[in-house]
Short mmCIF file of N, CA, C and O in Angstrom, two decimals:
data_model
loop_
_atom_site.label_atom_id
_atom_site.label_comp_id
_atom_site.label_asym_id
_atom_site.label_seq_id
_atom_site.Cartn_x
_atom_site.Cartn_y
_atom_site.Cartn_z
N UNK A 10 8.06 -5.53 9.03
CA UNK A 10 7.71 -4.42 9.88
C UNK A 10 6.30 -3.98 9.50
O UNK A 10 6.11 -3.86 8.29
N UNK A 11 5.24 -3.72 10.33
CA UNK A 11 3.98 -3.61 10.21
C UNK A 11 3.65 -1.92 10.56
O UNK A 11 4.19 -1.49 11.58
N UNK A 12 2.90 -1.10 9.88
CA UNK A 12 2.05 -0.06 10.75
C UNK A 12 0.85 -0.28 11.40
O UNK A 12 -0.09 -0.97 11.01
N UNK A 13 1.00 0.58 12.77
CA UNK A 13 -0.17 0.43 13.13
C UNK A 13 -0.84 1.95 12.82
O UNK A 13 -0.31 3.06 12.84
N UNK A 14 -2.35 1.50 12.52
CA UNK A 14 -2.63 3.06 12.03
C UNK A 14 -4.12 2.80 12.83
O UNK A 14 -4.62 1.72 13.14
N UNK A 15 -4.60 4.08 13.04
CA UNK A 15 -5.58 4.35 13.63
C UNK A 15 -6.51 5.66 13.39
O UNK A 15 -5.93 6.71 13.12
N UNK A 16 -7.82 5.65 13.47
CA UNK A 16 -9.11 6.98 12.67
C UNK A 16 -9.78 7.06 13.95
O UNK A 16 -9.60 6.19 14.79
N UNK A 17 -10.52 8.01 14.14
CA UNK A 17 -11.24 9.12 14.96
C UNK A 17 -12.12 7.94 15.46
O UNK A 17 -12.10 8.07 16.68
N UNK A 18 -12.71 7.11 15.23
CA UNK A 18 -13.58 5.98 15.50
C UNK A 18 -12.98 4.94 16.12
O UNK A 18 -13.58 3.99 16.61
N UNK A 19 -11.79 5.12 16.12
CA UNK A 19 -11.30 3.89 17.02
C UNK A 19 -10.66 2.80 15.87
O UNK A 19 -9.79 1.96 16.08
N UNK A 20 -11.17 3.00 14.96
CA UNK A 20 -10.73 1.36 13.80
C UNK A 20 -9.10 1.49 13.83
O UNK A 20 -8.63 2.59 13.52
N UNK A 21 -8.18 0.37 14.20
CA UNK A 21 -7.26 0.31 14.01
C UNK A 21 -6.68 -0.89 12.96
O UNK A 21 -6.87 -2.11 13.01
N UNK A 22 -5.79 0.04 11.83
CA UNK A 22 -5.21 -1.10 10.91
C UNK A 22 -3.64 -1.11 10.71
O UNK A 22 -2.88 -0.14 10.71
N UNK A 23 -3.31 -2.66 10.52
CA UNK A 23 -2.17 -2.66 10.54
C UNK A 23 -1.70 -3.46 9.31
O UNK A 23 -2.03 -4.56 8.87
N UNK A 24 -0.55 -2.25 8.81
CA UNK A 24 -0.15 -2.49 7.05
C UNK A 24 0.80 -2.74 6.89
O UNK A 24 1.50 -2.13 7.69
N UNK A 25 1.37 -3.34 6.25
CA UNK A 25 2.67 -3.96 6.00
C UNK A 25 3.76 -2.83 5.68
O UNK A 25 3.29 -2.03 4.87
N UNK A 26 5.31 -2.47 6.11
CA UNK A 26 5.23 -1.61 5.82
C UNK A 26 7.04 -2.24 4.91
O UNK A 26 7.97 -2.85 5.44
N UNK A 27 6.83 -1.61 2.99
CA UNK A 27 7.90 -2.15 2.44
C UNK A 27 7.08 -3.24 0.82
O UNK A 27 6.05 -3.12 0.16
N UNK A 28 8.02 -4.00 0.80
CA UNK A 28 7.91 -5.22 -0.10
C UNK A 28 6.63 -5.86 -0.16
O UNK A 28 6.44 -6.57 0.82
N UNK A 29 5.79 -5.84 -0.90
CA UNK A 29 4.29 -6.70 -0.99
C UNK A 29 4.07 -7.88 -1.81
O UNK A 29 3.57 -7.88 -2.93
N UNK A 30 4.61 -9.28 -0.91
CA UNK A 30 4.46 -10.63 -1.30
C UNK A 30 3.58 -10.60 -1.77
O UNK A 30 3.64 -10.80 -2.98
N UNK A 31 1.93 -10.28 -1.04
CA UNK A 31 0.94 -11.24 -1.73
C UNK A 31 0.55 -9.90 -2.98
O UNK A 31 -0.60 -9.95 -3.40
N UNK A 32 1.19 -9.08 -3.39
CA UNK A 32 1.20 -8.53 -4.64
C UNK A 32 1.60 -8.97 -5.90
O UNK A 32 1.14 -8.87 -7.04
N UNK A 33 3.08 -9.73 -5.11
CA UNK A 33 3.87 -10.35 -5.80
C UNK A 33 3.15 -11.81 -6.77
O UNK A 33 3.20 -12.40 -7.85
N UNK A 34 2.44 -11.78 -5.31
CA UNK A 34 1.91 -13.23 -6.07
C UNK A 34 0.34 -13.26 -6.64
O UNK A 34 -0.10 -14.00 -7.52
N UNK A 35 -0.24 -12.43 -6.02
CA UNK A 35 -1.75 -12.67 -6.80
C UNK A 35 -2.37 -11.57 -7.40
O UNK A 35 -3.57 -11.60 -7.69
N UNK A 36 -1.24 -10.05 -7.73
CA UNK A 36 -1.54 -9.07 -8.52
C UNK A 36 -2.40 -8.30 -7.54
O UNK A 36 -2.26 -8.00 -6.36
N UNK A 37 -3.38 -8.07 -8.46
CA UNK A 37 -4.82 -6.95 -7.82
C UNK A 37 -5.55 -7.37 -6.68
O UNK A 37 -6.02 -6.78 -5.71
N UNK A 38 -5.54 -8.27 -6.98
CA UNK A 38 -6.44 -9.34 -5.48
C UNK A 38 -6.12 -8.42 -4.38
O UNK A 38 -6.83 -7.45 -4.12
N UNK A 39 -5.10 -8.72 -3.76
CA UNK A 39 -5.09 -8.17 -2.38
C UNK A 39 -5.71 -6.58 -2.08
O UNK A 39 -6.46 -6.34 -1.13
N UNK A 40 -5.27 -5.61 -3.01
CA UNK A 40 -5.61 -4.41 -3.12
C UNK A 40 -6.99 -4.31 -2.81
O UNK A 40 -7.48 -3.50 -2.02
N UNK A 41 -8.00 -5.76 -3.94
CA UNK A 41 -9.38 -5.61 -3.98
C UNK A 41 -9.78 -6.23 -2.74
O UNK A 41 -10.93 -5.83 -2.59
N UNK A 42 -9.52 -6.90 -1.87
CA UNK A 42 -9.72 -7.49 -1.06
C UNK A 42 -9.55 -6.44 0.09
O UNK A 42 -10.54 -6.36 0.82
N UNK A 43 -8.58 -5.69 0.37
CA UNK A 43 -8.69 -4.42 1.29
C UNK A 43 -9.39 -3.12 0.92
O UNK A 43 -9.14 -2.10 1.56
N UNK A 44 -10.21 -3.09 -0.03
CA UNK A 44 -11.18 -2.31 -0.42
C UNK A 44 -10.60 -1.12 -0.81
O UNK A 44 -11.05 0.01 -0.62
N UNK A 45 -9.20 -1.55 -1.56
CA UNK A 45 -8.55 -0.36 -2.22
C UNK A 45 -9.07 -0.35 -3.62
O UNK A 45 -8.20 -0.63 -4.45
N UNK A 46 -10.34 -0.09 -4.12
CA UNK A 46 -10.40 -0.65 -5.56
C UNK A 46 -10.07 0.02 -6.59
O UNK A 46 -10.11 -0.43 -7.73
N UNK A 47 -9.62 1.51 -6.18
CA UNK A 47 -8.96 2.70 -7.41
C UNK A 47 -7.58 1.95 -7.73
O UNK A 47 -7.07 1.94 -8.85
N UNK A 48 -7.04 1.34 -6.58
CA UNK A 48 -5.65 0.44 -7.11
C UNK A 48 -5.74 -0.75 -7.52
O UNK A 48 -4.80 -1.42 -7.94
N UNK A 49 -6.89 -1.08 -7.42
CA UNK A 49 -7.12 -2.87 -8.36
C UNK A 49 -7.19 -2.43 -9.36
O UNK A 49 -6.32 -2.83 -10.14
N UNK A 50 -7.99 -1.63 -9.80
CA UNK A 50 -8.14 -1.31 -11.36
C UNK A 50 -7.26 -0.36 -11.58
O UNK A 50 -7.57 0.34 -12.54
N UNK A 51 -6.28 -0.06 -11.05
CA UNK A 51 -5.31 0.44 -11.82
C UNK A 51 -4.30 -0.49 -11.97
O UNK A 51 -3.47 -0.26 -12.86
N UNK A 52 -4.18 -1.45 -11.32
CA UNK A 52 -3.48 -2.71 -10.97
C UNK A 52 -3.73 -3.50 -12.44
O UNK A 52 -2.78 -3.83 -13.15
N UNK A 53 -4.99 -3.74 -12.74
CA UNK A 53 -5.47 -4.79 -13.42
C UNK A 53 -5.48 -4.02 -15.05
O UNK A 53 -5.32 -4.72 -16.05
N UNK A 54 -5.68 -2.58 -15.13
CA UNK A 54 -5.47 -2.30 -16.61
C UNK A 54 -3.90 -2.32 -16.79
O UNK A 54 -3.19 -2.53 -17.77
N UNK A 55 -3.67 -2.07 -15.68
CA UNK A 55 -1.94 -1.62 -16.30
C UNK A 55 -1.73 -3.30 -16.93
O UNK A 55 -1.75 -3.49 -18.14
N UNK A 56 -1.55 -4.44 -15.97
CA UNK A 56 -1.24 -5.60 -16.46
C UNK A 56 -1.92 -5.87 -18.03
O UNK A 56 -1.30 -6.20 -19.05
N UNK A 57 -3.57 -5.59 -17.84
CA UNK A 57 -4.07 -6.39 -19.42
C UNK A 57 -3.37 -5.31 -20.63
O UNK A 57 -3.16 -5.64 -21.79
N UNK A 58 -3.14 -4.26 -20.15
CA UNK A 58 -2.79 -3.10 -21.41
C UNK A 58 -1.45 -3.51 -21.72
O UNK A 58 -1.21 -3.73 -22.91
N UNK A 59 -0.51 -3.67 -20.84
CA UNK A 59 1.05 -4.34 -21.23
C UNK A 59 0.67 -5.69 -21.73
O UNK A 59 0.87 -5.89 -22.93
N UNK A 60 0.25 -6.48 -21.12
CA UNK A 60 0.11 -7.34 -21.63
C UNK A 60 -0.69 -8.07 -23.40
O UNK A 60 -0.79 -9.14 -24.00
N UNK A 61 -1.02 -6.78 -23.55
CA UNK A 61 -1.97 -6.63 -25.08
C UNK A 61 -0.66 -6.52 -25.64
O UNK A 61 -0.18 -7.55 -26.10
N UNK A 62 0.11 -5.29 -25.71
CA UNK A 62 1.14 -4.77 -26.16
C UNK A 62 1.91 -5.96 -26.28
O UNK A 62 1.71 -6.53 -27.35
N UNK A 63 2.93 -6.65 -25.35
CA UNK A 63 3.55 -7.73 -25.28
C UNK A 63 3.25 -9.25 -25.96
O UNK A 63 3.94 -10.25 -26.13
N UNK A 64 1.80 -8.87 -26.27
CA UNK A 64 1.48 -10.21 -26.69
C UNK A 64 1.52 -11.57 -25.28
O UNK A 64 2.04 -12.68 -25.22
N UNK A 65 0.82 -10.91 -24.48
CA UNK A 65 0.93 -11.82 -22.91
C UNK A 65 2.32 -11.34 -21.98
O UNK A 65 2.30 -10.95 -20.81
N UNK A 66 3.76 -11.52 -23.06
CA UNK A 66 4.88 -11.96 -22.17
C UNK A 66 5.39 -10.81 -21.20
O UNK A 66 6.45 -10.93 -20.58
N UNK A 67 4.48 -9.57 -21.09
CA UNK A 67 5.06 -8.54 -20.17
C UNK A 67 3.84 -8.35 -19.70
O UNK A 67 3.41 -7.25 -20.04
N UNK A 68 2.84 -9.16 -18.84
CA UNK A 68 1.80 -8.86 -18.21
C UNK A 68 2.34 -8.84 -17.17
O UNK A 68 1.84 -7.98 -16.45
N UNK A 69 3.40 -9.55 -16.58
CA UNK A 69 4.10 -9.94 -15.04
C UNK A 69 4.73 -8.74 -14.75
O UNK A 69 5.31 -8.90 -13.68
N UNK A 70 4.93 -7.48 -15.21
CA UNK A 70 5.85 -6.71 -15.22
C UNK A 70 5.07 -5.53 -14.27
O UNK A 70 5.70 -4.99 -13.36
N UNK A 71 3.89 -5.23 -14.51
CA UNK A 71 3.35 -4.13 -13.48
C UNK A 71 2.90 -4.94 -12.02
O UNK A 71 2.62 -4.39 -10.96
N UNK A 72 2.92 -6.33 -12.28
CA UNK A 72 2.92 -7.08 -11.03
C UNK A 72 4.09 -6.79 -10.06
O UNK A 72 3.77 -6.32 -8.97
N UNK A 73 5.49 -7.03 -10.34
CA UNK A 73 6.90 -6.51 -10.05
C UNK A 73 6.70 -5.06 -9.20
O UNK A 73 6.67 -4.69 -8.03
N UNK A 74 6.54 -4.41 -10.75
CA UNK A 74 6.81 -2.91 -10.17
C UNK A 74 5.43 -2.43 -8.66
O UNK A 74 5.51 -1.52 -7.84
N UNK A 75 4.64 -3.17 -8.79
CA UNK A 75 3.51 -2.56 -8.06
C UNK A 75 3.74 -3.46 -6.65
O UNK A 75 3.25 -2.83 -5.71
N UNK A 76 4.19 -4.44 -6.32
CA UNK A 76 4.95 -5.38 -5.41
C UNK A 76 5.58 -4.13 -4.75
O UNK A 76 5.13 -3.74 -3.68
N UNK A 77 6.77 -3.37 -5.43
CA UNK A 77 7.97 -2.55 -4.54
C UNK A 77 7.36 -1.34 -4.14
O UNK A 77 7.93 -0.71 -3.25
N UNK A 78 5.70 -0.63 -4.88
CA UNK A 78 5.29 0.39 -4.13
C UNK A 78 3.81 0.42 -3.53
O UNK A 78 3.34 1.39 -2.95
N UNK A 79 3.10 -0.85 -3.76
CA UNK A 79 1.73 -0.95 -3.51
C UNK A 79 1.54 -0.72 -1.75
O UNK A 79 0.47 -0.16 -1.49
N UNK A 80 2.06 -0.94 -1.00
CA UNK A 80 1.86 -1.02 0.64
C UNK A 80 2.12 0.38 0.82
O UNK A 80 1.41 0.88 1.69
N UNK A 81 3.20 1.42 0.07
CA UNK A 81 3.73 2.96 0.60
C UNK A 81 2.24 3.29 -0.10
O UNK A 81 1.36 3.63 0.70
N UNK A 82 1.89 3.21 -1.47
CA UNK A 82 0.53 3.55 -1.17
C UNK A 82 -0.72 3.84 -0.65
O UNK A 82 -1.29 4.86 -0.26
N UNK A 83 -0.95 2.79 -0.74
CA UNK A 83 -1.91 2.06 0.70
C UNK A 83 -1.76 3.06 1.97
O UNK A 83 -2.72 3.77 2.27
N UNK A 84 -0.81 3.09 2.57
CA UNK A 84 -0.52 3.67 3.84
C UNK A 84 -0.85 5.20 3.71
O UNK A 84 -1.65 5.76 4.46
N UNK A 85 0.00 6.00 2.46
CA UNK A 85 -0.28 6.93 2.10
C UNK A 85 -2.20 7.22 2.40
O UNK A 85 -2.80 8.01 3.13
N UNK A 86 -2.59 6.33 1.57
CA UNK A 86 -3.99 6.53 1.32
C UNK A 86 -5.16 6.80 2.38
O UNK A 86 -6.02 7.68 2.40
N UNK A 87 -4.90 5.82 3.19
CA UNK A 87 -5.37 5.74 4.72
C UNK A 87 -5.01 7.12 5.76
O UNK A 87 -5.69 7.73 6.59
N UNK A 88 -3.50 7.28 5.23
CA UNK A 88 -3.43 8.67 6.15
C UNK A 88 -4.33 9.73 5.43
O UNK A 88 -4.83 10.64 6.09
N UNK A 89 -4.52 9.62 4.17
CA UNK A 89 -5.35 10.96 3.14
C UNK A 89 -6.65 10.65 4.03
O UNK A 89 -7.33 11.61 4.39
N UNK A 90 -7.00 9.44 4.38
CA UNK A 90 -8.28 9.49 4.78
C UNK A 90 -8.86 9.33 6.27
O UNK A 90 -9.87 8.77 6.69
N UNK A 91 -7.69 10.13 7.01
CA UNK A 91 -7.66 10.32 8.65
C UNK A 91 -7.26 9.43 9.24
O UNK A 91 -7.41 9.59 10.45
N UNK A 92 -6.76 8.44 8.95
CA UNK A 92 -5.95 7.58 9.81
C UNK A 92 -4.53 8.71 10.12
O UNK A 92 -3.94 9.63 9.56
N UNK A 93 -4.46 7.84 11.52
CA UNK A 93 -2.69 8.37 12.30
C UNK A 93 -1.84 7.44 12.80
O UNK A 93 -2.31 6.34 13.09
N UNK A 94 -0.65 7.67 12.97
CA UNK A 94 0.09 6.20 13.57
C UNK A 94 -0.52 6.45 14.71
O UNK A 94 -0.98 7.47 15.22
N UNK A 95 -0.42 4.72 15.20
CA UNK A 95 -1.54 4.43 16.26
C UNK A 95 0.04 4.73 17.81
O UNK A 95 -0.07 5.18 18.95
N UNK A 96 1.15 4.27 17.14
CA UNK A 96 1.75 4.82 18.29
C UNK A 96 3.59 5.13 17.95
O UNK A 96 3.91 4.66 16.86
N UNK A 97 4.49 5.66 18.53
CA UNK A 97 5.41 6.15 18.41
C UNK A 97 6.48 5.91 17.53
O UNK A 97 7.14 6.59 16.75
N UNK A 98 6.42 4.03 18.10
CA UNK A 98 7.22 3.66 16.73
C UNK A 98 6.63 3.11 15.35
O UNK A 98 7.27 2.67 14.39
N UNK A 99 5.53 3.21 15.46
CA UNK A 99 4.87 3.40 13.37
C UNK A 99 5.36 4.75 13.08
O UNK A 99 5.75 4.99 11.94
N UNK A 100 5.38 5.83 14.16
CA UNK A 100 5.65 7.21 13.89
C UNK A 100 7.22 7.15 13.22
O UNK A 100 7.45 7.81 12.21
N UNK A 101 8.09 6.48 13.73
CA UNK A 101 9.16 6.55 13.24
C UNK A 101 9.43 6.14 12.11
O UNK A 101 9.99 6.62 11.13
N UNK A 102 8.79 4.87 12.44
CA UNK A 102 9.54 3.67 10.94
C UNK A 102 8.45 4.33 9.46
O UNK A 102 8.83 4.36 8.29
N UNK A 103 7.46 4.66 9.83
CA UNK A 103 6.90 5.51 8.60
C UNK A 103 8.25 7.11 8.02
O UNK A 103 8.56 7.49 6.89
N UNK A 104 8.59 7.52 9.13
CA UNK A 104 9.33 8.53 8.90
C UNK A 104 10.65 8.06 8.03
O UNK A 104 11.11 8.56 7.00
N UNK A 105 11.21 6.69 8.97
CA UNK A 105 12.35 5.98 8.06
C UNK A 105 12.52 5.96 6.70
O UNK A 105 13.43 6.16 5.89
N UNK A 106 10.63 5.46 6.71
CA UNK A 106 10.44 5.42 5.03
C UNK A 106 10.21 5.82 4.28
O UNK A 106 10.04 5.18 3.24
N UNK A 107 10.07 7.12 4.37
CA UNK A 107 10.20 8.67 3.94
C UNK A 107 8.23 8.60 3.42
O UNK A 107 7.73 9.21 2.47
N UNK A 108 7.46 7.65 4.42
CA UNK A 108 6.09 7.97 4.09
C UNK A 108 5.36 9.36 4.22
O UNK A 108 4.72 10.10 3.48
N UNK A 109 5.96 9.31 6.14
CA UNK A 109 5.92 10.65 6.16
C UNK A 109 6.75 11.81 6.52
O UNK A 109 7.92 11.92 6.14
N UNK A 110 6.18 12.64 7.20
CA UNK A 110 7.80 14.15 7.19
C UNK A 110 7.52 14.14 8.63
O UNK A 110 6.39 13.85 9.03
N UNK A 111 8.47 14.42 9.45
CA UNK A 111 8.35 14.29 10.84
C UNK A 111 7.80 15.69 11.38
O UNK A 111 8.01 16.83 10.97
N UNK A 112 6.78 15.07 12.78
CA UNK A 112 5.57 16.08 12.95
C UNK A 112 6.25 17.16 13.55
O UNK A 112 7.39 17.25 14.00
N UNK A 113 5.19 18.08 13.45
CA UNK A 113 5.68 19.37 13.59
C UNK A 113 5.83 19.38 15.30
O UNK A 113 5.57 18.42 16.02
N UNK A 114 6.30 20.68 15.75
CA UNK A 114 6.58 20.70 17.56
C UNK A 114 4.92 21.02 17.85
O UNK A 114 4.00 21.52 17.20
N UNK A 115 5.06 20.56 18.95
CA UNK A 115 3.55 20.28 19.30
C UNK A 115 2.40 19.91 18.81
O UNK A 115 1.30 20.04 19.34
N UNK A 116 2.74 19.28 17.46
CA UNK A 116 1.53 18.13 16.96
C UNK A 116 1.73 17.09 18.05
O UNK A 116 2.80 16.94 18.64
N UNK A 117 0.53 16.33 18.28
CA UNK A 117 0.28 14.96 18.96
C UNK A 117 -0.02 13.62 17.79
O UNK A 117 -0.81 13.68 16.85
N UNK A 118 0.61 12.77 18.05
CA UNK A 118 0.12 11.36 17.26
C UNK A 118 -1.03 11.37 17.96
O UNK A 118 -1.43 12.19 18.79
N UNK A 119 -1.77 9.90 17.38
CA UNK A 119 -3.17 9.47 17.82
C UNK A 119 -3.76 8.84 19.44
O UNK A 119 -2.87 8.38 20.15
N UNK A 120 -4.75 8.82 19.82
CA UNK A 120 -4.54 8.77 20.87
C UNK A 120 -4.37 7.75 21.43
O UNK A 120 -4.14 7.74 22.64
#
């Protein structure tokens, strides 16, 4: 299930919404690659700092945990920074996912 999200300029993006494979699989990358970079590097110390601690064998472990919440982030983040669901049902399935709180009476989604 995807969001569609949308800002005052017209830019529309669409985010995965749930479970983050390519988190799963290539860590910080993706984060840095969508120009989230406060979450790469939080991505990338958490791994080398466990992984100091562990002696390597628990570097995979903030990979895991950041897989099951890195995309509610993300989405979060974009709305902090004026994005809106681009239409009724992102409005919902964000609500499903307790991203966000359902709008008030006579707020409008985006246009």
């Amino acid at each position: 299930m995807k969001a569609r999200l949308t800002n005052d300029a017209g830019v529309l993006k669409e985010v995965k919404i749930g479970f983050s494979w390519t988190t799963f699989f290539f860590g910080f990358f993706p984060a840095l690659f969508r120009g989230d970079l406060k979450w790469a590097v939080i991505m990338f110390i958490t791994g080398a700092l466990i992984g100091v601690f562990t002696l390597g064998f628990g570097a995979w472990i903030p990979g895991i945990v950041f897989s099951f919440i890195y995309n509610k982030l993300y989405i979060k983040e974009l709305l902090e920074k004026g994005y809106r669901p681009a239409d009724a049902q992102t409005q919902s399935d964000l609500q499903a996912n307790g991203i966000v709180s359902a709008a008030a009476p006579g707020q409008q989604m985006g246009a």
